[in-house]
PDB file of C-alpha atoms in Angstrom:
ATOM      1  CA  ASP A 412     -39.124  15.415 -80.646  1.00 65.00           C
ATOM      2  CA  THR A 413     -41.817  17.930 -79.585  1.00 73.00           C
ATOM      3  CA  ALA A 414     -41.193  19.817 -76.102  1.00 92.00           C
ATOM      4  CA  VAL A 415     -44.522  20.384 -75.101  1.00 95.00           C
ATOM      5  CA  SER A 416     -47.325  18.606 -77.066  1.00 95.00           C
ATOM      6  CA  GLN A 417     -51.232  18.862 -76.854  1.00 96.00           C
ATOM      7  CA  THR A 418     -53.790  16.716 -77.949  1.00 96.00           C
ATOM      8  CA  PRO A 419     -56.105  17.006 -80.152  1.00 97.00           C
ATOM      9  CA  LYS A 420     -55.115  19.964 -82.275  1.00 95.00           C
ATOM     10  CA  TYR A 421     -58.780  20.600 -83.138  1.00 97.00           C
ATOM     11  CA  LEU A 422     -61.829  19.964 -81.056  1.00 97.00           C
ATOM     12  CA  VAL A 423     -65.514  20.203 -82.312  1.00 97.00           C
ATOM     13  CA  THR A 424     -68.179  19.398 -80.141  1.00 97.00           C
ATOM     14  CA  GLN A 425     -71.711  20.461 -79.057  1.00 97.00           C
ATOM     15  CA  MET A 426     -73.059  22.398 -76.096  1.00 97.00           C
ATOM     16  CA  GLY A 427     -73.432  20.239 -72.967  1.00 97.00           C
ATOM     17  CA  ASN A 428     -70.720  17.698 -73.924  1.00 97.00           C
ATOM     18  CA  ASP A 429     -67.509  16.794 -71.619  1.00 97.00           C
ATOM     19  CA  LYS A 430     -64.131  17.066 -73.329  1.00 97.00           C
ATOM     20  CA  SER A 431     -60.624  16.630 -72.190  1.00 97.00           C
ATOM     21  CA  ILE A 432     -57.483  18.301 -73.674  1.00 97.00           C
ATOM     22  CA  LYS A 433     -54.082  16.525 -72.719  1.00 97.00           C
ATOM     23  CA  CYS A 434     -50.793  17.979 -72.499  1.00 97.00           C
ATOM     24  CA  GLU A 435     -47.117  16.244 -72.185  1.00 97.00           C
ATOM     25  CA  GLN A 436     -43.980  17.913 -71.731  1.00 96.00           C
ATOM     26  CA  ASN A 437     -40.303  16.387 -72.086  1.00 95.00           C
ATOM     27  CA  LEU A 438     -38.507  19.308 -70.763  1.00 93.00           C
ATOM     28  CA  GLY A 439     -38.259  18.286 -66.986  1.00 92.00           C
ATOM     29  CA  HIS A 440     -40.023  21.282 -65.917  1.00 92.00           C
ATOM     30  CA  ASP A 441     -41.459  21.414 -62.634  1.00 89.00           C
ATOM     31  CA  THR A 442     -44.359  23.953 -63.558  1.00 91.00           C
ATOM     32  CA  MET A 443     -47.248  23.707 -66.033  1.00 94.00           C
ATOM     33  CA  TYR A 444     -49.974  26.061 -67.163  1.00 94.00           C
ATOM     34  CA  TRP A 445     -53.387  26.135 -68.819  1.00 95.00           C
ATOM     35  CA  TYR A 446     -54.114  29.297 -70.910  1.00 95.00           C
ATOM     36  CA  LYS A 447     -56.952  30.501 -72.678  1.00 95.00           C
ATOM     37  CA  GLN A 448     -56.919  32.531 -75.700  1.00 95.00           C
ATOM     38  CA  ASP A 449     -59.933  34.225 -77.321  1.00 92.00           C
ATOM     39  CA  SER A 450     -60.649  35.146 -80.650  1.00 90.00           C
ATOM     40  CA  LYS A 451     -58.862  38.720 -80.222  1.00 89.00           C
ATOM     41  CA  LYS A 452     -55.560  36.864 -78.975  1.00 90.00           C
ATOM     42  CA  PHE A 453     -56.040  37.817 -75.372  1.00 91.00           C
ATOM     43  CA  LEU A 454     -54.260  35.146 -73.301  1.00 92.00           C
ATOM     44  CA  LYS A 455     -55.704  34.507 -69.798  1.00 91.00           C
ATOM     45  CA  ILE A 456     -53.930  32.256 -67.366  1.00 91.00           C
ATOM     46  CA  MET A 457     -56.095  29.595 -66.051  1.00 93.00           C
ATOM     47  CA  PHE A 458     -54.326  27.218 -64.087  1.00 91.00           C
ATOM     48  CA  SER A 459     -50.855  26.167 -62.945  1.00 90.00           C
ATOM     49  CA  TYR A 460     -49.408  22.944 -61.475  1.00 89.00           C
ATOM     50  CA  ASN A 461     -45.963  22.609 -59.680  1.00 87.00           C
ATOM     51  CA  ASN A 462     -44.952  19.294 -59.248  1.00 82.00           C
ATOM     52  CA  LYS A 463     -48.371  17.879 -59.650  1.00 81.00           C
ATOM     53  CA  GLU A 464     -49.581  20.546 -56.897  1.00 86.00           C
ATOM     54  CA  LEU A 465     -52.018  22.948 -58.020  1.00 87.00           C
ATOM     55  CA  ILE A 466     -50.542  26.569 -57.283  1.00 84.00           C
ATOM     56  CA  ILE A 467     -52.337  28.868 -59.367  1.00 82.00           C
ATOM     57  CA  ASN A 468     -56.246  28.776 -59.897  1.00 81.00           C
ATOM     58  CA  GLU A 469     -57.839  31.642 -61.486  1.00 83.00           C
ATOM     59  CA  THR A 470     -61.240  32.443 -61.405  1.00 78.00           C
ATOM     60  CA  VAL A 471     -62.405  29.944 -63.926  1.00 87.00           C
ATOM     61  CA  PRO A 472     -65.854  28.233 -63.832  1.00 90.00           C
ATOM     62  CA  ASN A 473     -65.849  24.917 -61.689  1.00 91.00           C
ATOM     63  CA  ARG A 474     -66.855  23.189 -65.026  1.00 95.00           C
ATOM     64  CA  PHE A 475     -62.924  23.298 -65.760  1.00 94.00           C
ATOM     65  CA  SER A 476     -60.922  20.718 -63.875  1.00 93.00           C
ATOM     66  CA  PRO A 477     -57.159  20.253 -64.547  1.00 92.00           C
ATOM     67  CA  LYS A 478     -55.405  16.899 -63.531  1.00 92.00           C
ATOM     68  CA  SER A 479     -51.787  16.212 -63.115  1.00 92.00           C
ATOM     69  CA  PRO A 480     -51.132  12.407 -62.984  1.00 91.00           C
ATOM     70  CA  ASP A 481     -47.555  13.006 -63.063  1.00 91.00           C
ATOM     71  CA  LYS A 482     -44.804  15.784 -63.414  1.00 89.00           C
ATOM     72  CA  ALA A 483     -44.844  15.303 -67.136  1.00 94.00           C
ATOM     73  CA  HIS A 484     -48.446  15.675 -67.678  1.00 95.00           C
ATOM     74  CA  LEU A 485     -51.405  18.008 -67.307  1.00 95.00           C
ATOM     75  CA  ASN A 486     -54.761  17.625 -68.702  1.00 95.00           C
ATOM     76  CA  LEU A 487     -58.027  19.914 -68.693  1.00 96.00           C
ATOM     77  CA  HIS A 488     -61.271  18.376 -68.569  1.00 96.00           C
ATOM     78  CA  ILE A 489     -64.194  20.657 -69.246  1.00 96.00           C
ATOM     79  CA  ASN A 490     -67.708  19.530 -68.260  1.00 96.00           C
ATOM     80  CA  SER A 491     -71.008  20.831 -69.787  1.00 97.00           C
ATOM     81  CA  LEU A 492     -69.458  22.819 -72.403  1.00 97.00           C
ATOM     82  CA  GLU A 493     -70.859  26.310 -73.378  1.00 97.00           C
ATOM     83  CA  LEU A 494     -70.568  28.534 -76.694  1.00 96.00           C
ATOM     84  CA  GLY A 495     -68.251  30.654 -74.602  1.00 94.00           C
ATOM     85  CA  ASP A 496     -65.659  28.056 -74.110  1.00 96.00           C
ATOM     86  CA  SER A 497     -64.807  28.280 -77.674  1.00 97.00           C
ATOM     87  CA  ALA A 498     -61.349  29.460 -77.706  1.00 96.00           C
ATOM     88  CA  VAL A 499     -57.648  28.221 -78.266  1.00 96.00           C
ATOM     89  CA  TYR A 500     -56.236  26.632 -75.159  1.00 97.00           C
ATOM     90  CA  PHE A 501     -52.437  26.521 -74.664  1.00 96.00           C
ATOM     91  CA  CYS A 502     -50.560  24.556 -72.437  1.00 96.00           C
ATOM     92  CA  ALA A 503     -47.125  25.808 -71.326  1.00 95.00           C
ATOM     93  CA  THR A 504     -44.180  24.904 -68.991  1.00 95.00           C
ATOM     94  CA  ARG A 505     -41.505  26.752 -67.041  1.00 91.00           C
ATOM     95  CA  GLY A 506     -38.514  25.600 -65.406  1.00 86.00           C
ATOM     96  CA  ALA A 507     -36.668  27.759 -62.751  1.00 75.00           C
ATOM     97  CA  ASP A 508     -37.993  31.128 -61.577  1.00 68.00           C
ATOM     98  CA  TYR A 509     -37.694  33.842 -64.293  1.00 67.00           C
ATOM     99  CA  SER A 510     -36.945  31.467 -66.987  1.00 81.00           C
ATOM    100  CA  PRO A 511     -39.566  31.748 -70.062  1.00 87.00           C
ATOM    101  CA  LEU A 512     -42.555  29.807 -70.699  1.00 91.00           C
ATOM    102  CA  HIS A 513     -42.621  26.775 -73.331  1.00 94.00           C
ATOM    103  CA  PHE A 514     -45.897  26.852 -74.911  1.00 95.00           C
ATOM    104  CA  GLY A 515     -47.424  23.986 -76.971  1.00 95.00           C
ATOM    105  CA  ASN A 516     -49.000  24.575 -80.325  1.00 93.00           C
ATOM    106  CA  GLY A 517     -52.625  24.791 -78.873  1.00 95.00           C
ATOM    107  CA  THR A 518     -55.972  23.136 -78.918  1.00 97.00           C
ATOM    108  CA  ARG A 519     -58.548  24.780 -80.926  1.00 96.00           C
ATOM    109  CA  LEU A 520     -61.899  24.185 -79.017  1.00 97.00           C
ATOM    110  CA  THR A 521     -65.036  24.926 -80.916  1.00 97.00           C
ATOM    111  CA  VAL A 522     -68.427  24.690 -79.397  1.00 97.00           C
ATOM    112  CA  THR A 523     -71.734  24.357 -81.529  1.00 97.00           C
TER     113      THR A 523
ATOM    114  CA  GLY B1353     -51.723  44.150 -59.108  1.00 81.00           C
ATOM    115  CA  ASN B1354     -48.902  43.513 -61.981  1.00 87.00           C
ATOM    116  CA  SER B1355     -49.999  44.403 -65.586  1.00 91.00           C
ATOM    117  CA  VAL B1356     -48.662  44.926 -69.034  1.00 95.00           C
ATOM    118  CA  THR B1357     -49.870  47.645 -71.477  1.00 96.00           C
ATOM    119  CA  GLN B1358     -48.924  47.477 -75.217  1.00 96.00           C
ATOM    120  CA  MET B1359     -49.822  49.432 -78.174  1.00 89.00           C
ATOM    121  CA  GLU B1360     -53.180  48.243 -80.070  1.00 84.00           C
ATOM    122  CA  GLY B1361     -52.876  46.824 -83.512  1.00 86.00           C
ATOM    123  CA  PRO B1362     -53.051  45.934 -85.996  1.00 95.00           C
ATOM    124  CA  VAL B1363     -49.672  47.652 -87.078  1.00 96.00           C
ATOM    125  CA  THR B1364     -49.129  47.663 -90.849  1.00 97.00           C
ATOM    126  CA  LEU B1365     -45.727  48.383 -92.309  1.00 97.00           C
ATOM    127  CA  SER B1366     -43.858  48.029 -95.778  1.00 97.00           C
ATOM    128  CA  GLU B1367     -41.040  45.615 -95.825  1.00 97.00           C
ATOM    129  CA  GLU B1368     -37.758  47.185 -94.619  1.00 97.00           C
ATOM    130  CA  ALA B1369     -39.306  49.676 -92.566  1.00 97.00           C
ATOM    131  CA  PHE B1370     -38.352  50.568 -88.884  1.00 98.00           C
ATOM    132  CA  LEU B1371     -40.733  49.044 -86.098  1.00 97.00           C
ATOM    133  CA  THR B1372     -41.538  49.884 -82.836  1.00 97.00           C
ATOM    134  CA  ILE B1373     -44.239  48.547 -80.650  1.00 97.00           C
ATOM    135  CA  ASN B1374     -44.639  49.954 -77.470  1.00 97.00           C
ATOM    136  CA  CYS B1375     -44.800  48.091 -73.730  1.00 98.00           C
ATOM    137  CA  THR B1376     -45.193  49.518 -70.290  1.00 97.00           C
ATOM    138  CA  TYR B1377     -45.580  47.470 -67.177  1.00 96.00           C
ATOM    139  CA  THR B1378     -46.668  47.899 -63.648  1.00 94.00           C
ATOM    140  CA  ALA B1379     -45.183  45.573 -60.942  1.00 90.00           C
ATOM    141  CA  THR B1380     -44.529  45.572 -57.198  1.00 84.00           C
ATOM    142  CA  GLY B1381     -41.036  44.050 -57.433  1.00 80.00           C
ATOM    143  CA  TYR B1382     -38.309  43.766 -59.886  1.00 84.00           C
ATOM    144  CA  PRO B1383     -39.534  41.750 -62.607  1.00 91.00           C
ATOM    145  CA  SER B1384     -38.284  39.902 -65.563  1.00 92.00           C
ATOM    146  CA  LEU B1385     -39.494  41.061 -68.833  1.00 95.00           C
ATOM    147  CA  PHE B1386     -40.291  39.347 -72.115  1.00 95.00           C
ATOM    148  CA  TRP B1387     -41.274  39.497 -75.814  1.00 97.00           C
ATOM    149  CA  TYR B1388     -43.103  36.542 -77.072  1.00 97.00           C
ATOM    150  CA  VAL B1389     -43.949  36.081 -80.958  1.00 97.00           C
ATOM    151  CA  GLN B1390     -46.899  33.974 -82.166  1.00 96.00           C
ATOM    152  CA  TYR B1391     -46.986  32.865 -85.860  1.00 94.00           C
ATOM    153  CA  PRO B1392     -50.280  31.802 -87.175  1.00 89.00           C
ATOM    154  CA  GLY B1393     -51.370  28.408 -86.089  1.00 86.00           C
ATOM    155  CA  GLU B1394     -48.700  28.066 -83.775  1.00 89.00           C
ATOM    156  CA  GLY B1395     -48.055  28.505 -79.782  1.00 91.00           C
ATOM    157  CA  LEU B1396     -46.221  31.651 -78.423  1.00 94.00           C
ATOM    158  CA  GLN B1397     -42.421  31.294 -78.555  1.00 94.00           C
ATOM    159  CA  LEU B1398     -39.862  33.499 -76.741  1.00 95.00           C
ATOM    160  CA  LEU B1399     -38.219  36.329 -78.739  1.00 97.00           C
ATOM    161  CA  LEU B1400     -36.364  37.956 -76.043  1.00 97.00           C
ATOM    162  CA  LYS B1401     -35.943  38.679 -72.552  1.00 95.00           C
ATOM    163  CA  ALA B1402     -34.282  41.099 -70.032  1.00 95.00           C
ATOM    164  CA  THR B1403     -33.787  40.156 -66.153  1.00 91.00           C
ATOM    165  CA  LYS B1404     -32.970  43.690 -64.830  1.00 91.00           C
ATOM    166  CA  ALA B1405     -32.967  47.344 -65.447  1.00 93.00           C
ATOM    167  CA  ASP B1406     -30.884  48.516 -68.493  1.00 95.00           C
ATOM    168  CA  ASP B1407     -30.580  44.876 -69.772  1.00 96.00           C
ATOM    169  CA  LYS B1408     -31.180  44.842 -73.588  1.00 97.00           C
ATOM    170  CA  GLY B1409     -32.368  41.658 -74.866  1.00 97.00           C
ATOM    171  CA  SER B1410     -31.994  40.713 -78.770  1.00 97.00           C
ATOM    172  CA  ASN B1411     -32.895  38.108 -81.261  1.00 97.00           C
ATOM    173  CA  LYS B1412     -33.397  37.791 -84.971  1.00 95.00           C
ATOM    174  CA  GLY B1413     -32.710  41.550 -85.508  1.00 97.00           C
ATOM    175  CA  PHE B1414     -35.415  42.277 -82.585  1.00 98.00           C
ATOM    176  CA  GLU B1415     -34.230  44.362 -79.522  1.00 98.00           C
ATOM    177  CA  ALA B1416     -35.613  45.634 -76.267  1.00 98.00           C
ATOM    178  CA  THR B1417     -34.201  47.702 -73.322  1.00 98.00           C
ATOM    179  CA  TYR B1418     -35.402  47.409 -69.905  1.00 97.00           C
ATOM    180  CA  ARG B1419     -36.154  50.750 -68.776  1.00 96.00           C
ATOM    181  CA  LYS B1420     -36.713  50.971 -64.830  1.00 94.00           C
ATOM    182  CA  GLU B1421     -37.165  54.892 -64.890  1.00 94.00           C
ATOM    183  CA  THR B1422     -39.954  54.783 -67.475  1.00 95.00           C
ATOM    184  CA  THR B1423     -41.351  51.168 -66.777  1.00 96.00           C
ATOM    185  CA  SER B1424     -41.071  50.275 -70.487  1.00 97.00           C
ATOM    186  CA  PHE B1425     -39.565  47.712 -72.562  1.00 98.00           C
ATOM    187  CA  HIS B1426     -40.394  48.557 -76.434  1.00 98.00           C
ATOM    188  CA  LEU B1427     -39.763  46.306 -78.963  1.00 98.00           C
ATOM    189  CA  GLU B1428     -37.748  47.513 -82.123  1.00 98.00           C
ATOM    190  CA  LYS B1429     -36.363  46.286 -85.420  1.00 98.00           C
ATOM    191  CA  GLY B1430     -34.588  48.162 -87.875  1.00 97.00           C
ATOM    192  CA  SER B1431     -35.623  46.535 -91.192  1.00 96.00           C
ATOM    193  CA  VAL B1432     -38.708  44.059 -91.067  1.00 97.00           C
ATOM    194  CA  GLN B1433     -39.394  41.545 -93.368  1.00 97.00           C
ATOM    195  CA  VAL B1434     -42.684  39.695 -94.558  1.00 96.00           C
ATOM    196  CA  SER B1435     -41.782  36.837 -92.190  1.00 96.00           C
ATOM    197  CA  ASP B1436     -42.228  38.937 -89.157  1.00 97.00           C
ATOM    198  CA  SER B1437     -46.015  39.226 -89.565  1.00 97.00           C
ATOM    199  CA  ALA B1438     -46.994  37.790 -86.429  1.00 97.00           C
ATOM    200  CA  VAL B1439     -48.655  38.787 -83.057  1.00 96.00           C
ATOM    201  CA  TYR B1440     -46.351  40.049 -80.518  1.00 97.00           C
ATOM    202  CA  PHE B1441     -46.845  39.838 -76.859  1.00 97.00           C
ATOM    203  CA  CYS B1442     -45.152  41.597 -74.169  1.00 97.00           C
ATOM    204  CA  ALA B1443     -45.054  40.044 -70.763  1.00 95.00           C
ATOM    205  CA  LEU B1444     -43.563  40.199 -67.087  1.00 93.00           C
ATOM    206  CA  SER B1445     -42.773  37.827 -64.297  1.00 89.00           C
ATOM    207  CA  ASP B1446     -42.224  39.131 -60.914  1.00 82.00           C
ATOM    208  CA  VAL B1447     -40.379  37.847 -58.113  1.00 74.00           C
ATOM    209  CA  GLY B1448     -41.427  34.738 -56.559  1.00 73.00           C
ATOM    210  CA  ASP B1449     -44.525  34.794 -58.542  1.00 75.00           C
ATOM    211  CA  ASP B1450     -45.344  31.723 -60.898  1.00 75.00           C
ATOM    212  CA  LYS B1451     -47.865  33.857 -62.638  1.00 82.00           C
ATOM    213  CA  ILE B1452     -46.449  35.551 -66.035  1.00 88.00           C
ATOM    214  CA  ILE B1453     -48.821  38.491 -67.011  1.00 90.00           C
ATOM    215  CA  PHE B1454     -49.253  39.005 -70.991  1.00 94.00           C
ATOM    216  CA  GLY B1455     -50.140  42.244 -72.809  1.00 95.00           C
ATOM    217  CA  LYS B1456     -53.031  41.905 -75.023  1.00 94.00           C
ATOM    218  CA  GLY B1457     -50.878  41.463 -78.137  1.00 95.00           C
ATOM    219  CA  THR B1458     -50.242  43.537 -81.080  1.00 96.00           C
ATOM    220  CA  ARG B1459     -50.653  42.071 -84.580  1.00 96.00           C
ATOM    221  CA  LEU B1460     -48.023  42.801 -87.120  1.00 97.00           C
ATOM    222  CA  HIS B1461     -48.565  43.118 -90.843  1.00 96.00           C
ATOM    223  CA  ILE B1462     -45.516  43.517 -93.215  1.00 97.00           C
ATOM    224  CA  LEU B1463     -46.341  44.269 -96.668  1.00 96.00           C
ATOM    225  CA  PRO B1464     -43.977  43.238 -99.532  1.00 94.00           C
TER     226      PRO B1464
END
């Protein structure tokens, strides 16, 4: 039973399209995150939600919009995809303060 | 602001060699420190953690000691195996901060 699951695992699409990535967790954690990992493996935080409320919003283009319909889900919608959006996107969750992150297995997005 | 600096990779070692991956940090408070490992095609997994000065985190033969005086959290293993080949990330979480800051990652190759 996967703790943090993301779908799809792979996403190949053309520039200008709109796509969504879904994340679901069964850990009962209050906080969920989206991270972007580039081709050099550098991890950059994008967003964080706590109990469906947005608490971290880094300098991410407005084309990226997270949505948290409930505490167990955090989806990422991307409008007007660009070549530079190609990366691996990771969902992660966290319980109490100082506890470690639990990551999903990532969604590899390729924009052509 | 808070930051994590870890040694550039890739690091290539022979099986049974001694491993050190350096990590230093800057933080305004008293952070918790983590090492995560990412195997190919997977998300990050917590390897070990330390929450206060002089704590030693350990797991799977890996160790790291929280050194406040040198602001370091170096990862060590006495005898590496081929299966340890992965990307290793040092990270910190500061008091009252939902953001976990990651280093740039160090790719480790172990040769049989």
